[in-house]
Amino acid sequence: MQSFYFFKIKQTMPELPEVATYQTYFHHTALHKKVTDVVVEDDRVLLLPTETLREELKGQTFESTDRIGKHLFVQLSGGKYLSIHFGMTGRLKYFKDKEDAPRFTKVLFSLDDGFHLAFSCPRILGRIGITSDLAEFGKKKKLGEDALKISRENFVKKLSGKKGLIKPLLMNQATVAGLGNWIVDDMLYQAGIHPETTAAQLTEEDIMRLYEKMHYIIKIAIEMEIRYDDFPDHFLITHREEGAKSTLYDGEIIRLVVGGRGTYICPQGQRLR
């Protein structure tokens, strides 16, 4: 494994595809390696004391990974999990020589293969912790099911008959974990649904279409390793700016504010009901 192996993920607020890509990166680099040391450069990213983190990790092997929405989990050989939330600018880098540590490294894991794994986070919004129960972690954080794991039936139940606007509902991590602003905009755009439509106004067919678009968009994003320029032209993210011509509908993109978030739509294809 070469020390420069590193995904070039565009630095936006990490959503499920970004975290899934980091999960793949972890598999290619640090999985099945034993932690020989932990150096904390900035404890503001920790959810527990520095010494506790070191005690929990030293001598442990990274056995497997899991994900709930925007949270990455690494199961340790002792049974507990290392939890990683990337915040807006968190990232991982696997490398050989310590002088190659990335700028803004906050936590450095030394591994038994002689390599290191750095968690860097310029804006200090990411978080690292330890948990013993993923279900309890999700409950404490008020997380719904992961967007790629939730069943059609549960997705329909989560939205059917709700009075709130569909965009804020989809972005609420208690509804579905892992969806953020650009994904929800693209889901609604490709499904032909206005973001200010209430969930109660949606038919079961509408909700099923959203479910299918959610899975499609996330899977394409993961396949493309979040390289937006490589996405299919019918994605909103490829021309997500006011005045751009829609490649899916006969009209231009406009910007709204829905639920306090900048929102992009094509009114010709997403009519308010």
mmCIF file of C-alpha atoms in Angstrom:
data_model
loop_
_atom_site.group_PDB
_atom_site.id
_atom_site.type_symbol
_atom_site.label_atom_id
_atom_site.label_comp_id
_atom_site.label_asym_id
_atom_site.label_seq_id
_atom_site.Cartn_x
_atom_site.Cartn_y
_atom_site.Cartn_z
ATOM 1 C CA MET A 1 0.000 0.000 0.000
ATOM 2 C CA GLN A 2 1.526 3.284 -1.044
ATOM 3 C CA SER A 3 1.631 6.185 1.388
ATOM 4 C CA PHE A 4 -0.075 8.583 -1.014
ATOM 5 C CA TYR A 5 -3.193 6.424 -1.438
ATOM 6 C CA PHE A 6 -5.901 8.943 -0.619
ATOM 7 C CA PHE A 7 -9.345 9.781 -1.948
ATOM 8 C CA LYS A 8 -9.679 13.359 -3.186
ATOM 9 C CA ILE A 9 -13.093 14.073 -1.735
ATOM 10 C CA LYS A 10 -14.490 17.539 -2.365
ATOM 11 C CA GLN A 11 -14.675 19.273 0.996
ATOM 12 C CA THR A 12 -18.361 19.832 1.560
ATOM 13 C CA MET A 13 -20.336 18.859 4.614
ATOM 14 C CA PRO A 14 -19.901 15.059 4.553
ATOM 15 C CA GLU A 15 -23.061 13.171 3.743
ATOM 16 C CA LEU A 16 -23.540 9.433 3.449
ATOM 17 C CA PRO A 17 -21.609 8.978 0.158
ATOM 18 C CA GLU A 18 -18.562 10.808 1.519
ATOM 19 C CA VAL A 19 -18.586 8.687 4.683
ATOM 20 C CA ALA A 20 -19.063 5.491 2.649
ATOM 21 C CA THR A 21 -16.018 6.527 0.600
ATOM 22 C CA TYR A 22 -13.992 7.056 3.773
ATOM 23 C CA GLN A 23 -15.208 3.617 4.884
ATOM 24 C CA THR A 24 -13.793 2.094 1.687
ATOM 25 C CA TYR A 25 -10.557 4.021 2.221
ATOM 26 C CA PHE A 26 -10.286 2.607 5.743
ATOM 27 C CA HIS A 27 -10.777 -0.915 4.359
ATOM 28 C CA HIS A 28 -7.956 -0.406 1.862
ATOM 29 C CA THR A 29 -5.538 0.945 4.453
ATOM 30 C CA ALA A 30 -5.997 0.369 8.191
ATOM 31 C CA LEU A 31 -8.384 -2.577 8.472
ATOM 32 C CA HIS A 32 -6.953 -5.606 10.351
ATOM 33 C CA LYS A 33 -4.046 -3.510 11.621
ATOM 34 C CA LYS A 34 -3.222 -3.263 15.340
ATOM 35 C CA VAL A 35 -2.975 0.113 17.068
ATOM 36 C CA THR A 36 0.443 0.549 18.692
ATOM 37 C CA ASP A 37 0.047 4.155 19.788
ATOM 38 C CA VAL A 38 -2.375 7.078 19.739
ATOM 39 C CA VAL A 39 -1.235 10.712 19.761
ATOM 40 C CA VAL A 40 -3.871 13.400 20.297
ATOM 41 C CA GLU A 41 -2.779 16.761 18.940
ATOM 42 C CA ASP A 42 -6.057 18.532 19.730
ATOM 43 C CA ASP A 43 -8.498 17.074 22.270
ATOM 44 C CA ARG A 44 -11.327 19.334 21.090
ATOM 45 C CA VAL A 45 -12.251 16.629 18.576
ATOM 46 C CA LEU A 46 -12.581 13.992 21.301
ATOM 47 C CA LEU A 47 -15.777 12.854 23.003
ATOM 48 C CA LEU A 48 -13.784 11.358 25.885
ATOM 49 C CA PRO A 49 -10.539 12.143 27.736
ATOM 50 C CA THR A 50 -7.294 11.656 25.837
ATOM 51 C CA GLU A 51 -5.960 8.986 28.180
ATOM 52 C CA THR A 52 -9.214 7.046 28.004
ATOM 53 C CA LEU A 53 -9.030 6.999 24.208
ATOM 54 C CA ARG A 54 -5.436 5.756 24.334
ATOM 55 C CA GLU A 55 -6.316 3.043 26.862
ATOM 56 C CA GLU A 56 -9.278 1.894 24.777
ATOM 57 C CA LEU A 57 -7.273 1.699 21.536
ATOM 58 C CA LYS A 58 -3.697 0.627 22.291
ATOM 59 C CA GLY A 59 -3.228 -3.039 21.442
ATOM 60 C CA GLN A 60 -6.612 -3.262 19.706
ATOM 61 C CA THR A 61 -7.016 -4.453 16.119
ATOM 62 C CA PHE A 62 -9.392 -2.748 13.681
ATOM 63 C CA GLU A 63 -11.663 -5.705 12.883
ATOM 64 C CA SER A 64 -14.510 -4.357 10.732
ATOM 65 C CA THR A 65 -16.444 -1.203 9.878
ATOM 66 C CA ASP A 66 -20.049 -0.072 9.919
ATOM 67 C CA ARG A 67 -21.920 3.146 9.218
ATOM 68 C CA ILE A 68 -25.057 4.898 10.381
ATOM 69 C CA GLY A 69 -25.667 7.828 8.050
ATOM 70 C CA LYS A 70 -22.831 10.295 8.513
ATOM 71 C CA HIS A 71 -21.131 8.312 11.299
ATOM 72 C CA LEU A 72 -18.353 5.785 10.625
ATOM 73 C CA PHE A 73 -17.695 3.002 13.130
ATOM 74 C CA VAL A 74 -14.672 0.735 13.406
ATOM 75 C CA GLN A 75 -15.122 -2.381 15.514
ATOM 76 C CA LEU A 76 -12.173 -3.159 17.766
ATOM 77 C CA SER A 77 -10.932 -6.642 18.629
ATOM 78 C CA GLY A 78 -12.181 -6.107 22.193
ATOM 79 C CA GLY A 79 -15.752 -5.577 20.968
ATOM 80 C CA LYS A 80 -16.148 -1.813 21.305
ATOM 81 C CA TYR A 81 -16.296 0.651 18.413
ATOM 82 C CA LEU A 82 -14.254 3.681 17.448
ATOM 83 C CA SER A 83 -16.739 6.305 16.239
ATOM 84 C CA ILE A 84 -15.766 8.960 13.704
ATOM 85 C CA HIS A 85 -17.851 11.936 12.613
ATOM 86 C CA PHE A 86 -16.086 14.029 9.986
ATOM 87 C CA GLY A 87 -17.782 17.365 10.568
ATOM 88 C CA MET A 88 -17.299 19.709 7.617
ATOM 89 C CA THR A 89 -13.594 19.212 6.907
ATOM 90 C CA GLY A 90 -12.560 15.956 8.601
ATOM 91 C CA ARG A 91 -10.576 13.455 6.550
ATOM 92 C CA LEU A 92 -8.372 10.385 6.896
ATOM 93 C CA LYS A 93 -4.862 9.867 5.544
ATOM 94 C CA TYR A 94 -2.766 6.698 5.681
ATOM 95 C CA PHE A 95 0.990 7.223 5.303
ATOM 96 C CA LYS A 96 4.419 5.827 6.176
ATOM 97 C CA ASP A 97 6.634 8.619 7.451
ATOM 98 C CA LYS A 98 5.525 10.928 10.235
ATOM 99 C CA GLU A 99 6.818 13.972 8.384
ATOM 100 C CA ASP A 100 4.103 13.236 5.807
ATOM 101 C CA ALA A 101 1.351 13.767 8.360
ATOM 102 C CA PRO A 102 -1.255 16.128 6.907
ATOM 103 C CA ARG A 103 -1.636 19.643 8.162
ATOM 104 C CA PHE A 104 -4.286 20.010 10.877
ATOM 105 C CA THR A 105 -3.822 16.445 12.130
ATOM 106 C CA LYS A 106 -5.829 16.153 15.333
ATOM 107 C CA VAL A 107 -5.421 12.460 16.139
ATOM 108 C CA LEU A 108 -2.666 10.155 14.906
ATOM 109 C CA PHE A 109 -3.007 6.368 15.096
ATOM 110 C CA SER A 110 0.237 4.387 14.770
ATOM 111 C CA LEU A 111 -0.227 0.870 13.383
ATOM 112 C CA ASP A 112 1.715 -2.364 13.609
ATOM 113 C CA ASP A 113 2.582 -2.332 9.897
ATOM 114 C CA GLY A 114 4.769 0.739 10.456
ATOM 115 C CA PHE A 115 2.230 3.076 8.882
ATOM 116 C CA HIS A 116 0.069 5.772 10.472
ATOM 117 C CA LEU A 117 -3.535 6.871 10.071
ATOM 118 C CA ALA A 118 -4.235 10.560 10.641
ATOM 119 C CA PHE A 119 -7.554 12.205 11.341
ATOM 120 C CA SER A 120 -7.175 15.799 10.203
ATOM 121 C CA CYS A 121 -9.851 18.415 10.719
ATOM 122 C CA PRO A 122 -9.039 22.074 10.008
ATOM 123 C CA ARG A 123 -12.299 23.475 11.367
ATOM 124 C CA ILE A 124 -12.382 21.174 14.429
ATOM 125 C CA LEU A 125 -15.998 20.166 13.776
ATOM 126 C CA GLY A 126 -15.311 16.431 13.543
ATOM 127 C CA ARG A 127 -15.567 14.122 16.543
ATOM 128 C CA ILE A 128 -13.915 10.872 17.638
ATOM 129 C CA GLY A 129 -15.233 8.673 20.421
ATOM 130 C CA ILE A 130 -15.718 5.138 21.692
ATOM 131 C CA THR A 131 -19.041 3.336 21.981
ATOM 132 C CA SER A 132 -19.947 -0.191 23.006
ATOM 133 C CA ASP A 133 -23.411 -0.363 21.418
ATOM 134 C CA LEU A 134 -24.338 0.993 17.981
ATOM 135 C CA ALA A 135 -28.075 0.796 18.644
ATOM 136 C CA GLU A 136 -27.673 2.813 21.834
ATOM 137 C CA PHE A 137 -25.427 5.295 20.011
ATOM 138 C CA GLY A 138 -28.093 5.797 17.323
ATOM 139 C CA LYS A 139 -30.804 6.234 19.946
ATOM 140 C CA LYS A 140 -28.749 8.776 21.891
ATOM 141 C CA LYS A 141 -27.988 10.750 18.718
ATOM 142 C CA LYS A 142 -31.621 10.437 17.561
ATOM 143 C CA LEU A 143 -30.610 8.803 14.306
ATOM 144 C CA GLY A 144 -33.064 7.104 12.018
ATOM 145 C CA GLU A 145 -32.101 4.143 9.881
ATOM 146 C CA ASP A 146 -29.216 4.542 7.453
ATOM 147 C CA ALA A 147 -30.457 5.756 4.070
ATOM 148 C CA LEU A 148 -29.016 2.730 2.244
ATOM 149 C CA LYS A 149 -30.338 0.246 4.804
ATOM 150 C CA ILE A 150 -33.890 1.456 5.428
ATOM 151 C CA SER A 151 -36.586 -0.678 3.783
ATOM 152 C CA ARG A 152 -39.187 0.729 1.399
ATOM 153 C CA GLU A 153 -41.889 -0.031 3.940
ATOM 154 C CA ASN A 154 -40.146 1.845 6.754
ATOM 155 C CA PHE A 155 -39.361 4.783 4.469
ATOM 156 C CA VAL A 156 -43.044 5.080 3.531
ATOM 157 C CA LYS A 157 -44.025 4.896 7.222
ATOM 158 C CA LYS A 158 -41.563 7.644 8.117
ATOM 159 C CA LEU A 159 -43.116 10.094 5.651
ATOM 160 C CA SER A 160 -46.751 9.155 5.122
ATOM 161 C CA GLY A 161 -49.228 11.670 6.499
ATOM 162 C CA LYS A 162 -46.601 13.983 8.062
ATOM 163 C CA LYS A 163 -47.560 17.661 8.061
ATOM 164 C CA GLY A 164 -44.065 19.071 7.666
ATOM 165 C CA LEU A 165 -42.412 20.190 4.437
ATOM 166 C CA ILE A 166 -40.756 17.321 2.638
ATOM 167 C CA LYS A 167 -37.262 18.825 2.388
ATOM 168 C CA PRO A 168 -36.743 19.508 6.128
ATOM 169 C CA LEU A 169 -38.258 16.106 6.913
ATOM 170 C CA LEU A 170 -35.782 14.335 4.648
ATOM 171 C CA MET A 171 -32.865 16.299 6.085
ATOM 172 C CA ASN A 172 -33.865 15.450 9.646
ATOM 173 C CA GLN A 173 -31.459 12.675 10.680
ATOM 174 C CA ALA A 174 -34.207 11.158 12.830
ATOM 175 C CA THR A 175 -36.197 10.472 9.657
ATOM 176 C CA VAL A 176 -33.367 8.908 7.666
ATOM 177 C CA ALA A 177 -29.691 9.065 8.598
ATOM 178 C CA GLY A 178 -27.154 10.298 6.076
ATOM 179 C CA LEU A 179 -29.056 12.728 3.864
ATOM 180 C CA GLY A 180 -27.816 16.296 3.498
ATOM 181 C CA ASN A 181 -28.590 19.344 1.429
ATOM 182 C CA TRP A 182 -27.333 18.393 -2.027
ATOM 183 C CA ILE A 183 -28.668 14.829 -1.899
ATOM 184 C CA VAL A 184 -32.151 15.932 -0.829
ATOM 185 C CA ASP A 185 -32.224 18.631 -3.512
ATOM 186 C CA ASP A 186 -31.265 16.035 -6.118
ATOM 187 C CA MET A 187 -33.823 13.520 -4.844
ATOM 188 C CA LEU A 188 -36.631 16.066 -5.117
ATOM 189 C CA TYR A 189 -35.364 17.359 -8.467
ATOM 190 C CA GLN A 190 -35.153 13.926 -10.059
ATOM 191 C CA ALA A 191 -38.472 12.848 -8.536
ATOM 192 C CA GLY A 192 -40.222 16.022 -9.755
ATOM 193 C CA ILE A 193 -41.344 17.124 -6.280
ATOM 194 C CA HIS A 194 -41.277 20.697 -4.978
ATOM 195 C CA PRO A 195 -39.366 20.977 -1.656
ATOM 196 C CA GLU A 196 -42.204 22.993 -0.078
ATOM 197 C CA THR A 197 -44.700 20.196 -0.659
ATOM 198 C CA THR A 198 -45.850 18.725 2.645
ATOM 199 C CA ALA A 199 -45.303 15.014 3.178
ATOM 200 C CA ALA A 200 -49.063 14.630 3.680
ATOM 201 C CA GLN A 201 -49.599 15.818 0.097
ATOM 202 C CA LEU A 202 -47.454 13.026 -1.307
ATOM 203 C CA THR A 203 -48.942 9.826 -2.627
ATOM 204 C CA GLU A 204 -47.391 6.475 -1.794
ATOM 205 C CA GLU A 205 -46.148 6.442 -5.385
ATOM 206 C CA ASP A 206 -44.387 9.793 -4.788
ATOM 207 C CA ILE A 207 -42.702 8.449 -1.667
ATOM 208 C CA MET A 208 -41.632 5.262 -3.427
ATOM 209 C CA ARG A 209 -40.139 7.376 -6.213
ATOM 210 C CA LEU A 210 -38.176 9.367 -3.629
ATOM 211 C CA TYR A 211 -36.926 6.124 -2.105
ATOM 212 C CA GLU A 212 -35.708 4.861 -5.463
ATOM 213 C CA LYS A 213 -34.030 8.182 -6.280
ATOM 214 C CA MET A 214 -32.365 8.240 -2.849
ATOM 215 C CA HIS A 215 -30.737 4.860 -3.431
ATOM 216 C CA TYR A 216 -29.818 5.659 -7.022
ATOM 217 C CA ILE A 217 -28.211 9.021 -6.196
ATOM 218 C CA ILE A 218 -26.228 7.686 -3.244
ATOM 219 C CA LYS A 219 -24.966 4.657 -5.150
ATOM 220 C CA ILE A 220 -23.853 6.766 -8.121
ATOM 221 C CA ALA A 221 -22.116 9.202 -5.757
ATOM 222 C CA ILE A 222 -20.233 6.335 -4.094
ATOM 223 C CA GLU A 223 -19.278 4.806 -7.444
ATOM 224 C CA MET A 224 -17.936 8.178 -8.600
ATOM 225 C CA GLU A 225 -16.134 8.755 -5.269
ATOM 226 C CA ILE A 226 -17.978 12.085 -4.995
ATOM 227 C CA ARG A 227 -16.366 13.518 -8.137
ATOM 228 C CA TYR A 228 -19.304 15.727 -9.071
ATOM 229 C CA ASP A 229 -17.931 16.507 -12.521
ATOM 230 C CA ASP A 230 -18.269 12.820 -13.426
ATOM 231 C CA PHE A 231 -21.922 12.531 -12.367
ATOM 232 C CA PRO A 232 -24.564 11.952 -15.084
ATOM 233 C CA ASP A 233 -25.866 15.180 -16.650
ATOM 234 C CA HIS A 234 -29.388 14.655 -15.322
ATOM 235 C CA PHE A 235 -28.141 15.166 -11.744
ATOM 236 C CA LEU A 236 -28.894 18.593 -10.281
ATOM 237 C CA ILE A 237 -25.475 18.726 -8.591
ATOM 238 C CA THR A 238 -23.802 19.005 -12.018
ATOM 239 C CA HIS A 239 -25.450 22.420 -12.636
ATOM 240 C CA ARG A 240 -26.612 23.471 -9.158
ATOM 241 C CA GLU A 241 -26.593 27.242 -9.521
ATOM 242 C CA GLU A 242 -29.189 29.910 -10.109
ATOM 243 C CA GLY A 243 -29.827 30.588 -13.782
ATOM 244 C CA ALA A 244 -28.316 27.324 -15.032
ATOM 245 C CA LYS A 245 -30.334 25.468 -17.630
ATOM 246 C CA SER A 246 -31.933 22.278 -16.386
ATOM 247 C CA THR A 247 -30.812 19.155 -18.232
ATOM 248 C CA LEU A 248 -33.870 17.257 -17.017
ATOM 249 C CA TYR A 249 -36.701 19.765 -17.526
ATOM 250 C CA ASP A 250 -37.446 22.623 -19.903
ATOM 251 C CA GLY A 251 -36.501 25.516 -17.655
ATOM 252 C CA GLU A 252 -33.838 27.174 -15.516
ATOM 253 C CA ILE A 253 -32.632 26.473 -11.983
ATOM 254 C CA ILE A 254 -33.722 28.916 -9.283
ATOM 255 C CA ARG A 255 -32.682 29.243 -5.654
ATOM 256 C CA LEU A 256 -35.090 29.194 -2.706
ATOM 257 C CA VAL A 257 -34.632 29.026 1.040
ATOM 258 C CA VAL A 258 -36.538 26.083 2.513
ATOM 259 C CA GLY A 259 -36.228 25.177 6.177
ATOM 260 C CA GLY A 260 -33.396 27.682 6.499
ATOM 261 C CA ARG A 261 -31.301 25.981 3.793
ATOM 262 C CA GLY A 262 -30.372 27.157 0.326
ATOM 263 C CA THR A 263 -32.406 25.037 -2.080
ATOM 264 C CA TYR A 264 -32.183 24.646 -5.852
ATOM 265 C CA ILE A 265 -35.109 23.584 -8.040
ATOM 266 C CA CYS A 266 -36.470 23.789 -11.570
ATOM 267 C CA PRO A 267 -40.037 25.174 -11.217
ATOM 268 C CA GLN A 268 -41.079 23.723 -14.587
ATOM 269 C CA GLY A 269 -40.381 20.214 -13.334
ATOM 270 C CA GLN A 270 -41.118 20.681 -9.643
ATOM 271 C CA ARG A 271 -44.488 22.377 -9.361
ATOM 272 C CA LEU A 272 -45.865 23.329 -5.955
ATOM 273 C CA ARG A 273 -49.077 21.447 -5.194
#
